[in-house]
Coordinates of C-alpha atoms (C1' of nucleotides) in Angstrom, one line a residue:
Chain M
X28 CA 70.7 -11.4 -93.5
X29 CA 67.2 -11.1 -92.9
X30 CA 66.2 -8.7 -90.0
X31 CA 62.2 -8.7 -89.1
X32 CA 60.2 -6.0 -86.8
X33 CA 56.6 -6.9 -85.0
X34 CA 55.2 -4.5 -82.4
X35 CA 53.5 -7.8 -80.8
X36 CA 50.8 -6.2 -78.3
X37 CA 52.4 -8.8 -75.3
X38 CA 54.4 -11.4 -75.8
X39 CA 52.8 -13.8 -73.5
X40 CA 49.6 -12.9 -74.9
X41 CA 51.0 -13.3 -78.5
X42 CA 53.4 -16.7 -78.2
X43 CA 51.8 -19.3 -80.2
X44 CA 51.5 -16.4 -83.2
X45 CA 54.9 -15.3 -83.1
X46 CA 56.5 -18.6 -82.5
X47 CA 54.0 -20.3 -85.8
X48 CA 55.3 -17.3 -87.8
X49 CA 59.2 -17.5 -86.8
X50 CA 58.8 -21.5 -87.9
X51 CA 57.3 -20.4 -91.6
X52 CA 59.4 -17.1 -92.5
X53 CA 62.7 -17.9 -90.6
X54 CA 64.4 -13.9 -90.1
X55 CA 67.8 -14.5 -88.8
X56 CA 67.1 -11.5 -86.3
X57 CA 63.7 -10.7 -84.8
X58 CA 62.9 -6.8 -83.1
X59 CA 60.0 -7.2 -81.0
X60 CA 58.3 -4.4 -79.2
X61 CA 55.4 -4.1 -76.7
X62 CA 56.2 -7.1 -75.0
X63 CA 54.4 -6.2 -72.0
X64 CA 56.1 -7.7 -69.2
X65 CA 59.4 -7.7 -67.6
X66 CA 63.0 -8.9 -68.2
X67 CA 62.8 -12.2 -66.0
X68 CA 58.6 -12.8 -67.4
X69 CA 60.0 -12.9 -71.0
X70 CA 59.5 -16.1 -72.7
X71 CA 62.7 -17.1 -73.5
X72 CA 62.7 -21.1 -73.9
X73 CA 59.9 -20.9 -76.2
X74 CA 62.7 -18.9 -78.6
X75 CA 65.7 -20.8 -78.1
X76 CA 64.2 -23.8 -78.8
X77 CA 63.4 -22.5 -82.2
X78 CA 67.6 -21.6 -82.3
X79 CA 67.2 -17.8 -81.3
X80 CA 69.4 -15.7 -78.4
X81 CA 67.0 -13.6 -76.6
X82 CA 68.0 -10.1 -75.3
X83 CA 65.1 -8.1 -73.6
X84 CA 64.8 -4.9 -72.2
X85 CA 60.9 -5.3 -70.1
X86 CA 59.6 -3.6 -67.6
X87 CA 55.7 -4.3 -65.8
X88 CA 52.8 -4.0 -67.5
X89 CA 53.8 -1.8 -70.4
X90 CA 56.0 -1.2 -72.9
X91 CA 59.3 -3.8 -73.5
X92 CA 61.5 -4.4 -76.2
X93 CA 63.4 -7.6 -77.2
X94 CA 65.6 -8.6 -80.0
X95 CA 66.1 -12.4 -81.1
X96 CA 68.7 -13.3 -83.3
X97 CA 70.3 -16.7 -84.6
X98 CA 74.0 -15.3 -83.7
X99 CA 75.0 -14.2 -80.3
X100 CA 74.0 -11.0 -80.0
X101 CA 76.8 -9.1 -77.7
X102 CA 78.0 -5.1 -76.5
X103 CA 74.0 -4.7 -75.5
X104 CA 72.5 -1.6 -74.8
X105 CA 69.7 -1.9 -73.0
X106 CA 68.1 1.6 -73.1
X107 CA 68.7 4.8 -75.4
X108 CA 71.1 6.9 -73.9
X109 CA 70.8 10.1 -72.9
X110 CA 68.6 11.7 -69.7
X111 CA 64.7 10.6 -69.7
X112 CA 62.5 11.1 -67.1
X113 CA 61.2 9.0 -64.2
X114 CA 59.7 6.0 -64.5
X115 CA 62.2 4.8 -67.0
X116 CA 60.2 3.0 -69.6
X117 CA 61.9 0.4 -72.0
X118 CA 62.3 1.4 -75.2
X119 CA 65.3 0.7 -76.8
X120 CA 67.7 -1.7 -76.9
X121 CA 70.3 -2.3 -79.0
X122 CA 73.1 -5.1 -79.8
X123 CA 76.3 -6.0 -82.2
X124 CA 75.4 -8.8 -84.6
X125 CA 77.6 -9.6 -87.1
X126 CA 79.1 -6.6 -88.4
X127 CA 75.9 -4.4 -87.9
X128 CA 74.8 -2.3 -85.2
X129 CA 71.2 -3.0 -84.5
X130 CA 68.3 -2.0 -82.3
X131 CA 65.1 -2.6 -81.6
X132 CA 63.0 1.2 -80.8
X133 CA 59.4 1.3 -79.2
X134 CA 59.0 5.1 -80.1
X135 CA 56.2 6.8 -77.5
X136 CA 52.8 7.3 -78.8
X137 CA 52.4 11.0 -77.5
X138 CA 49.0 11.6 -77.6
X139 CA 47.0 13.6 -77.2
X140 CA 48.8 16.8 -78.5
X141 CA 49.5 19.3 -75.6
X142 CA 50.3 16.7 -73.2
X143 CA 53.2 15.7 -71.2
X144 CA 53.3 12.8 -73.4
X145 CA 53.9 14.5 -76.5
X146 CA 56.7 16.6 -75.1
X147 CA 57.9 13.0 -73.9
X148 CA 57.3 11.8 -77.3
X149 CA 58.9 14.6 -78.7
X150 CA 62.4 14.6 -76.6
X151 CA 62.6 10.9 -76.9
X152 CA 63.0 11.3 -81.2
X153 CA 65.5 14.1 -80.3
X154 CA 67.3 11.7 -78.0
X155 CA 67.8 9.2 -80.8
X156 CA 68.8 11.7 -83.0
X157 CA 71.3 12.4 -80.9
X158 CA 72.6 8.5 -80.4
X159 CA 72.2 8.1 -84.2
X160 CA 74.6 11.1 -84.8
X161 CA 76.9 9.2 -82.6
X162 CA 76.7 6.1 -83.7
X163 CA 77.0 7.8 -87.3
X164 CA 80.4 9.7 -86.3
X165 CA 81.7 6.6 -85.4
X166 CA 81.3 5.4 -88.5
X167 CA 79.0 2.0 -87.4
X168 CA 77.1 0.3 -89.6
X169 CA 73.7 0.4 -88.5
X170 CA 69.8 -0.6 -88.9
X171 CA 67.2 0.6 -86.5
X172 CA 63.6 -1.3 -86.5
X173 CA 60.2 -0.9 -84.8
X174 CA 57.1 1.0 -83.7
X175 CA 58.0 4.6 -84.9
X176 CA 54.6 6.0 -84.1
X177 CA 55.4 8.0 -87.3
X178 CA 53.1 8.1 -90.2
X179 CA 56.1 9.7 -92.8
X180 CA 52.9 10.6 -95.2
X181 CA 49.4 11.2 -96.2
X182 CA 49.7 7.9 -98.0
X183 CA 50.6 6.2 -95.5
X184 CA 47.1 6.5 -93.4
X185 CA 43.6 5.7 -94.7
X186 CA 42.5 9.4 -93.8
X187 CA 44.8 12.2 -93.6
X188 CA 42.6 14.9 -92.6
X189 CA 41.3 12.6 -89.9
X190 CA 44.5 12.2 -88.4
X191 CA 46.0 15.6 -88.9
X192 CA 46.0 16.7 -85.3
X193 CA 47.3 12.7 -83.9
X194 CA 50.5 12.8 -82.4
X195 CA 51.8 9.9 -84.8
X196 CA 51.2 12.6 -88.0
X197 CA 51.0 15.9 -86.4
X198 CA 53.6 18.4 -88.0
X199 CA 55.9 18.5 -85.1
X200 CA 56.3 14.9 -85.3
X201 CA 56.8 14.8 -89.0
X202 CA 59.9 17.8 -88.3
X203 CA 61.5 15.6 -86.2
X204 CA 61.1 12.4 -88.5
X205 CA 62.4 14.6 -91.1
X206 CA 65.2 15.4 -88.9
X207 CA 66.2 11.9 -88.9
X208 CA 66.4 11.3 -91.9
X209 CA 67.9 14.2 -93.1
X210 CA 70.7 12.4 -90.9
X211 CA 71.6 10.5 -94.1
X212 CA 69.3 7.5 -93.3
X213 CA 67.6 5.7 -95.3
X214 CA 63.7 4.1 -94.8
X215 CA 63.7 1.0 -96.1
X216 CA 60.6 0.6 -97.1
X217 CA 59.5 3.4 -98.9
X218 CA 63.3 3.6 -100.6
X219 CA 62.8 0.0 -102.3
X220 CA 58.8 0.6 -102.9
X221 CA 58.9 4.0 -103.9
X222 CA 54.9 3.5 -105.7
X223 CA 53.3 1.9 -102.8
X224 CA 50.3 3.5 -101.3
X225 CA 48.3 1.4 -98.3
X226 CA 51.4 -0.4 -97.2
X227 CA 50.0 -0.5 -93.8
X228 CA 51.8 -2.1 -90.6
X229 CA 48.9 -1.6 -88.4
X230 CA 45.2 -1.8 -87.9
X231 CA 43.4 -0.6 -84.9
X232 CA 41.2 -3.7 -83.1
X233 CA 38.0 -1.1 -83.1
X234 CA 35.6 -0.1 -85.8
X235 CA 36.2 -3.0 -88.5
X236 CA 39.9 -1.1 -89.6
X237 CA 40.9 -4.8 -90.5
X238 CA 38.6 -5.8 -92.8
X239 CA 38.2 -2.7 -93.9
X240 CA 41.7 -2.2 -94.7
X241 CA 41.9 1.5 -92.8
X242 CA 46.0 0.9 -91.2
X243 CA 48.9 3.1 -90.6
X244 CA 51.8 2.5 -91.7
X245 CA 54.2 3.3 -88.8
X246 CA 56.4 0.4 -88.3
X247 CA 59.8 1.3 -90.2
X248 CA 63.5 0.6 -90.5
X249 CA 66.3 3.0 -90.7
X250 CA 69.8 2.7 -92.1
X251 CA 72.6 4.1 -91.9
X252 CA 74.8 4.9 -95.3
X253 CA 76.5 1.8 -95.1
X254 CA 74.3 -0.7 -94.4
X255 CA 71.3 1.0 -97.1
X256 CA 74.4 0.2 -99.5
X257 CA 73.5 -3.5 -98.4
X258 CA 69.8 -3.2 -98.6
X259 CA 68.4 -5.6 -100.9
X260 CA 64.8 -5.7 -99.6
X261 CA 62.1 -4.6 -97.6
X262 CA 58.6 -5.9 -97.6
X263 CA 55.5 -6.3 -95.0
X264 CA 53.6 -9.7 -94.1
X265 CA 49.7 -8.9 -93.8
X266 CA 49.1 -12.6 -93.3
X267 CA 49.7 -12.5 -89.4
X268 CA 46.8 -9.8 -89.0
X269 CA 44.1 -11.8 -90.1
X270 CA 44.9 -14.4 -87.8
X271 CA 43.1 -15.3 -84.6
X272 CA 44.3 -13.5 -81.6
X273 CA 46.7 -11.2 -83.9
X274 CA 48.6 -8.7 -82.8
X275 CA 47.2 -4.9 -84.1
X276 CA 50.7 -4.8 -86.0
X277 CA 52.1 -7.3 -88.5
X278 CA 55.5 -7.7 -89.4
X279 CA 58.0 -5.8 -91.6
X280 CA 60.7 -7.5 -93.2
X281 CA 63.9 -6.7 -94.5
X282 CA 67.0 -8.2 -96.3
X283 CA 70.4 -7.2 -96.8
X284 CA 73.9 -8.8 -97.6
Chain O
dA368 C1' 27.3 7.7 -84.5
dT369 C1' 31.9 11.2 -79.3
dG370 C1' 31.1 4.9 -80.4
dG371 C1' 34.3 0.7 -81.0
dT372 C1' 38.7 -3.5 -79.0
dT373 C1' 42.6 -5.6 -76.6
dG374 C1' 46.0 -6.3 -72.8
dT375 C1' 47.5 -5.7 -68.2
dT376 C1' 45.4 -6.1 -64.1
dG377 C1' 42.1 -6.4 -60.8
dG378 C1' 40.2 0.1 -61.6
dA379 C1' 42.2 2.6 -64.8
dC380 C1' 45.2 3.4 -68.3
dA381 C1' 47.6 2.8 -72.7
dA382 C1' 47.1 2.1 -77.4

DNA sequence: ATGGTTGTTGGACAA
């Protein structure tokens, strides 16, 4: 199974890219986040008449998740659970296909640092912690994509120092990463490319960070025990980025059996 | 260099 992750920046905004690029790599299961419009709004023909389900969690103007997938997808869950504040934003949703368990996550940004929205940020990681503990004691195979907001490490951003006080690299954040993966889960990306230095998923739209290669990476996947034991692959697609009218992410890809 | 860009929306906010 191949299982692919693409913070889109709107989906209606973004439909002729995403659909051109389902047509040429073919992922069996697409997590798409930032789709920036609600439920009913989402484009759904324009996917199943490439063969995908759609299931989409949207809301107005910001925010939305969606996951496509060539099987049914079925048992949806279309927010994390646990309390979080008014207005609900969606996040998270999350869906049985095959025998994995597997969500799409649009993690907050948080900044700036001191804010309401880094507290938000903050409780929303601890909140999945909690669901992935869960989901973990249960004993269900699963494999969580998206837009962490995360940068796990210095060489994983074109300038460190610059970014030390960001809420996507700040040390708070970076505890509570750690946290997660000290859950037993495995990131795929940096588990099968252990070497790899600017393996960026994203490049800001100001100040030339495209052509001049200065990303993030902060688009991941996590897996639990039993379905890392399947992981066969991970790997990110730059091509989409250079494109016209690209999203400021590009894809991440993964592979398992 | 306190800038720069994109999307939603129709001014400001989020990223």
């Amino acid at each position: 199974m191949r299982i692919a992750s693409w913070n889109v920046n709107s989906i209606r905004a973004r439909i002729e890219n995403v659909t051109s690029w389902l047509r040429l790599a073919q992922p069996d299961v697409l997590l798409l986040q930032e789709i920036k419009c609600q439920t009913d709004d989402f484009p759904r023909f324009e996917f199943e008449a490439l063969g995908y389900h759609c299931a989409v969690s949207g809301q107005k103007s910001y925010n939305g998740v969606a996951l496509l997938s060539r099987l049914p997808p079925t048992e949806t869950l279309t927010a994390l659970p646990g309390a979080e504040p008014e207005p609900l934003q969606a996040r998270y949703l999350e869906a049985t296909i095959g025998d994995f368990r597997i969500a799409t996550a649009y993690i907050p940004n948080g900044n700036p640092l001191g804010t309401d929205k880094y507290e938000y940020k903050k409780a929303w990681l601890k909140r999945l912690k909690a669901h992935c503990q869960t989901l973990l004691a249960q004993e269900i195979p699963f494999i969580i994509g998206g837009d962490f907001n995360v940068i796990p490490e210095s060489r994983d951003v074109y300038d460190p120092q610059g970014w030390a006080n960001d809420a996507l690299f700040a040390p708070p954040t970076l505890a509570l990463w750690h946290e997660l993966l000290n859950l037993g889960l495995t990131e795929a990306f940096r588990a099968l490319n252990p070497t790899a230095s600017e393996a960026y998923t994203f490049w800001d739209y100001q100040a030339g960070s495209w052509p001049r290669n200065q990303g993030l990476r902060i688009d991941h996947f996590l897996l639990s025990p039993e379905a890392a034991d399947r992981l066969t692959a991970c790997t990110i697609d730059r091509t989409p980025r250079g494109q016209e009218k690209a999203s400021d992410h590009t894809p991440i890809l993964l592979s398992c059996d």
